PDB file of C-alpha atoms in Angstrom:
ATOM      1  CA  UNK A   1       0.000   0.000   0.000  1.00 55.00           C
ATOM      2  CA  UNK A   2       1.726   3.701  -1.047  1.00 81.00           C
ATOM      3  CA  UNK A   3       2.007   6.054   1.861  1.00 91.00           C
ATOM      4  CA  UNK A   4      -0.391   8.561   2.463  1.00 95.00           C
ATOM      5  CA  UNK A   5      -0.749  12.033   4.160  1.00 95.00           C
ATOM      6  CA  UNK A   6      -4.145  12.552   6.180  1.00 96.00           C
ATOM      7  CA  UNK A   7      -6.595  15.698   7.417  1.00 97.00           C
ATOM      8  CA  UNK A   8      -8.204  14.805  10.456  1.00 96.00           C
ATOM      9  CA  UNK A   9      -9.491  16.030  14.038  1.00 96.00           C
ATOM     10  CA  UNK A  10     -11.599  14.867  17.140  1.00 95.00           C
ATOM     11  CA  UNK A  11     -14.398  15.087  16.510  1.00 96.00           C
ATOM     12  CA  UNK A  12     -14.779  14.139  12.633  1.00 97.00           C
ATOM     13  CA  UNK A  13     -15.134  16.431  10.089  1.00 97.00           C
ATOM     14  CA  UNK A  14     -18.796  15.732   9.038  1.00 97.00           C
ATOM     15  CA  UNK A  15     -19.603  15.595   5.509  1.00 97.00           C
ATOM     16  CA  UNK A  16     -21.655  18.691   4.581  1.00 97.00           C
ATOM     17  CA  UNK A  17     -18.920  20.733   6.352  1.00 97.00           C
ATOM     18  CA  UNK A  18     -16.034  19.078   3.891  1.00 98.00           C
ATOM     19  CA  UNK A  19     -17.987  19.787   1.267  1.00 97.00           C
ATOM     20  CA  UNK A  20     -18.880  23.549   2.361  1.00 98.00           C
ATOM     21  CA  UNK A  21     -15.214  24.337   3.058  1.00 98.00           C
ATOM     22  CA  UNK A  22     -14.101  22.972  -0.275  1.00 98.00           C
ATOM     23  CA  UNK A  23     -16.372  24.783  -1.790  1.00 97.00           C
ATOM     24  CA  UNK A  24     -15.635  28.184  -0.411  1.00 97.00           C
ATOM     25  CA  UNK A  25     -11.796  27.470  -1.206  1.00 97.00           C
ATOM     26  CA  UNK A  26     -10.141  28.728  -4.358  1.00 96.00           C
ATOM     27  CA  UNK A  27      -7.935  26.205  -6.303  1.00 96.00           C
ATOM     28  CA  UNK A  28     -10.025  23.115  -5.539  1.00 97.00           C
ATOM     29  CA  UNK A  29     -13.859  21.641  -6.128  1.00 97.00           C
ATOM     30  CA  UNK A  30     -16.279  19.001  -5.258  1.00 96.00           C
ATOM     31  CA  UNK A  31     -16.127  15.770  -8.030  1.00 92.00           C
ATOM     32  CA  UNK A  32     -18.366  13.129  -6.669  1.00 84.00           C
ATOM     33  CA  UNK A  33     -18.115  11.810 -10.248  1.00 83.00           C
ATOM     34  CA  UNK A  34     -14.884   9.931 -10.531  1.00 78.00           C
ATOM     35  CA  UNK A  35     -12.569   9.741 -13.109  1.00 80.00           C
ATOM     36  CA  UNK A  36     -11.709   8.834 -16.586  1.00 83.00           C
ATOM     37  CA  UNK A  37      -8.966   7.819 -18.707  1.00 84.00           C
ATOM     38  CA  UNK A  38      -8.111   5.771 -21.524  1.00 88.00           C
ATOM     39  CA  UNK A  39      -5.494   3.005 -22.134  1.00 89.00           C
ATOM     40  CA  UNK A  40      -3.149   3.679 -24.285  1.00 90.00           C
ATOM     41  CA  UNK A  41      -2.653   0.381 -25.270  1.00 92.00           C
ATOM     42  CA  UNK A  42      -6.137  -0.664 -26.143  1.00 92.00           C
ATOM     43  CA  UNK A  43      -7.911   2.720 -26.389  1.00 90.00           C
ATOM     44  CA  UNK A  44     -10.515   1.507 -24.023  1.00 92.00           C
ATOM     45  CA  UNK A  45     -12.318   3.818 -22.037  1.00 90.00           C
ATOM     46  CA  UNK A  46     -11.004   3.063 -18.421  1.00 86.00           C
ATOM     47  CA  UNK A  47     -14.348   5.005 -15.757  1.00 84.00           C
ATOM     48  CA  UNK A  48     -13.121   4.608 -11.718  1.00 82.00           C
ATOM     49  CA  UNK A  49     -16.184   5.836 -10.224  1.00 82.00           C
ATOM     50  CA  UNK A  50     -16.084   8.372  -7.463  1.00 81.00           C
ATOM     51  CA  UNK A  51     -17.130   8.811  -3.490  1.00 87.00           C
ATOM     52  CA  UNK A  52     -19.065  12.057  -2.135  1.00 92.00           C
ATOM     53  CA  UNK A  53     -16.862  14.082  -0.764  1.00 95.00           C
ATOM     54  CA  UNK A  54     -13.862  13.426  -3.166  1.00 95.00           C
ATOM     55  CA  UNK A  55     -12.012  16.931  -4.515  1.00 97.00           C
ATOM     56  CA  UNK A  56     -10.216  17.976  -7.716  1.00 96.00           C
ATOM     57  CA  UNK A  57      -7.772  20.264  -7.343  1.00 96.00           C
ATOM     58  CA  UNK A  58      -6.513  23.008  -9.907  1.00 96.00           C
ATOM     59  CA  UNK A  59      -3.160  22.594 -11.496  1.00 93.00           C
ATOM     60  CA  UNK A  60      -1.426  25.512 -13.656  1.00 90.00           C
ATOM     61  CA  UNK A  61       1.655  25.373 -15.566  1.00 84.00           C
ATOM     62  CA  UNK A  62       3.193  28.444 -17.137  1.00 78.00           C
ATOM     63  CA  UNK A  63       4.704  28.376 -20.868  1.00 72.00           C
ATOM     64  CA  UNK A  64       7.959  30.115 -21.560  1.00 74.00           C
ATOM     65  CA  UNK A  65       7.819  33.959 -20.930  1.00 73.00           C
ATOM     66  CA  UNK A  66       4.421  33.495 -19.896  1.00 67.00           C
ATOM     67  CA  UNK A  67       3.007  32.406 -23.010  1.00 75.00           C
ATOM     68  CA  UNK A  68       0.692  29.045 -23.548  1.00 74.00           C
ATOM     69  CA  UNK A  69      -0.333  28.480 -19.771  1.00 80.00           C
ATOM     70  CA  UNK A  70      -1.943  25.580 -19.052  1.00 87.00           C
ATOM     71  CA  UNK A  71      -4.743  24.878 -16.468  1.00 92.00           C
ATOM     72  CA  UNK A  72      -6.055  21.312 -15.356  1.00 92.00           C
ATOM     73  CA  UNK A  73      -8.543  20.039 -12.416  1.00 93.00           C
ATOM     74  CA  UNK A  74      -6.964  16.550 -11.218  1.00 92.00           C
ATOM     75  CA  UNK A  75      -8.713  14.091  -8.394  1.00 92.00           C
ATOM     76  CA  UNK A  76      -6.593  14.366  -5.644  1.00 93.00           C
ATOM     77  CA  UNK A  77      -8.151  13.999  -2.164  1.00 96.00           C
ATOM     78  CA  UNK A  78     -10.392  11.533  -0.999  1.00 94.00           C
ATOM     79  CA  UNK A  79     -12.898  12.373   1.862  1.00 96.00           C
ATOM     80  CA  UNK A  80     -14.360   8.859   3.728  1.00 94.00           C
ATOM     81  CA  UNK A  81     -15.291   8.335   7.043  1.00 94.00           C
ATOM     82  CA  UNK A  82     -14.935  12.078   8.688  1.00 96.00           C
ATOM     83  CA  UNK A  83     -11.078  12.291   7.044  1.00 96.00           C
ATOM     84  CA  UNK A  84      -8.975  13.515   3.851  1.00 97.00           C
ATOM     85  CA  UNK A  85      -6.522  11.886   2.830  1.00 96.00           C
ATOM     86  CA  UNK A  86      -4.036  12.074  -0.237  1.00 95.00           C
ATOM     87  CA  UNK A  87      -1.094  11.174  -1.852  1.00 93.00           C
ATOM     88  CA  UNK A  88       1.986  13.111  -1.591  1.00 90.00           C
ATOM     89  CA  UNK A  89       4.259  13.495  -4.773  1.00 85.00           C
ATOM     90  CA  UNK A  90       7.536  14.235  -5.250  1.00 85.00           C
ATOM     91  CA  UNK A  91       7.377  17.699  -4.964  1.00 84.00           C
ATOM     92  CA  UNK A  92       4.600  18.287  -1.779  1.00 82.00           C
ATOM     93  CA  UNK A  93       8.130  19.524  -0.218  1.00 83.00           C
ATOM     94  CA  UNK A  94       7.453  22.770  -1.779  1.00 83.00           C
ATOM     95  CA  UNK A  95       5.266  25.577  -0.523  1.00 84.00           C
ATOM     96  CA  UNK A  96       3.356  26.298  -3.556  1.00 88.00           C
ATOM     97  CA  UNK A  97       1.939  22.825  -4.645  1.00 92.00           C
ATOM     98  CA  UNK A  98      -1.595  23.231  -5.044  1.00 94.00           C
ATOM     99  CA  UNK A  99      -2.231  19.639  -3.447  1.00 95.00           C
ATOM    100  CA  UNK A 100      -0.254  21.247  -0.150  1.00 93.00           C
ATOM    101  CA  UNK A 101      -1.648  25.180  -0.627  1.00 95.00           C
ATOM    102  CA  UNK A 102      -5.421  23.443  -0.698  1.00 96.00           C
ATOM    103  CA  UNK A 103      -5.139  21.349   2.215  1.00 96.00           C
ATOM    104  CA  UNK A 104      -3.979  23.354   4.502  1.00 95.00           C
ATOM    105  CA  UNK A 105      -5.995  26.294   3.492  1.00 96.00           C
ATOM    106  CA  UNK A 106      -9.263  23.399   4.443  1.00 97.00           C
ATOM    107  CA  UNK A 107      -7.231  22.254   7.543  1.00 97.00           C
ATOM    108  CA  UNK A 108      -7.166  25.893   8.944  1.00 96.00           C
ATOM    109  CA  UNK A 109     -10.445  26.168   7.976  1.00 97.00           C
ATOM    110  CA  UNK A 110     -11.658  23.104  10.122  1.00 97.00           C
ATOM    111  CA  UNK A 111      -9.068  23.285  12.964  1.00 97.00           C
ATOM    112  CA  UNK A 112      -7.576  19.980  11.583  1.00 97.00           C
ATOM    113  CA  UNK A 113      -4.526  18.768  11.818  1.00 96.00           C
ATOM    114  CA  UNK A 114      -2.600  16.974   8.888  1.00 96.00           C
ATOM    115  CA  UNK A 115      -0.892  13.587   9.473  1.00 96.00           C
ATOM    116  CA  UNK A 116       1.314  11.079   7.877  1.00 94.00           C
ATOM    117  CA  UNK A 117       0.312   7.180   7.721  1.00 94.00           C
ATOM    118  CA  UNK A 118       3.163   6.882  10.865  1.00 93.00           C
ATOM    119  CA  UNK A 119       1.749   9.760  12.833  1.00 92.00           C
ATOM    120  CA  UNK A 120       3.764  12.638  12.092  1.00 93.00           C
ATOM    121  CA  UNK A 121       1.969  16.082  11.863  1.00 94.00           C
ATOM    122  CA  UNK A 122       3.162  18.337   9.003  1.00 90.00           C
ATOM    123  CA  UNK A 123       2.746  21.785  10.228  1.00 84.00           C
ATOM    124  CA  UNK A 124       3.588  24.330   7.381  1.00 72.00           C
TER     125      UNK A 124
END
């Protein structure tokens, strides 16, 4: 199983509050819908189907001297069970990745704390 990185606090976040605080935050949105893709070596249409409470989040990339930016919602965060959780990339060490910048903007939001699968708290 990969490692994951977890928003929680006593007592649980409740559902309709998730799902209020995501959608008052900038950079990130409600996708009960799930995902799709296809395979690149069949060209089948590959559907994983989604949970309430699940969140995109907004990626941009910038083209050289500014020119050809890019912008793209990608499923990130899974809400079950009164908790977030996610998985870190290689680059969650930075500051600006939206994955980090929206979570803790929702953590502050609901007094949460965020937590590693061995119980370390990342406090940015």
């Amino acid at each position: 199983m990969a490692y994951a990185i977890h928003m929680e606090r006593e007592p649980e976040i409740k559902l309709e509050e998730w799902i209020e605080s995501v959608n008052s935050t900038e950079g990130c949105r409600i996708n009960n819908e799930g995902v799709s893709a296809i395979n690149p070596n069949t060209g089948e249409e590959i559907h994983i189907s989604g949970t309430e409470g699940d969140v995109e989040v907004l990626f941009q990339t910038k083209g050289f001297l500014g020119i050809g930016k890019k912008s793209s919602w990608e499923m990130c965060i899974t809400f079950f069970e009164g908790r977030a959780s996610f998985k870190p990339t290689k680059d969650f060490e930075f500051t600006e990745t939206p994955v980090r910048v929206v979570i803790f903007k929702l953590a502050r939001q609901l007094s949460a704390k965020v937590v590693g699968d061995e119980g370390e708290v990342y406090e940015w």
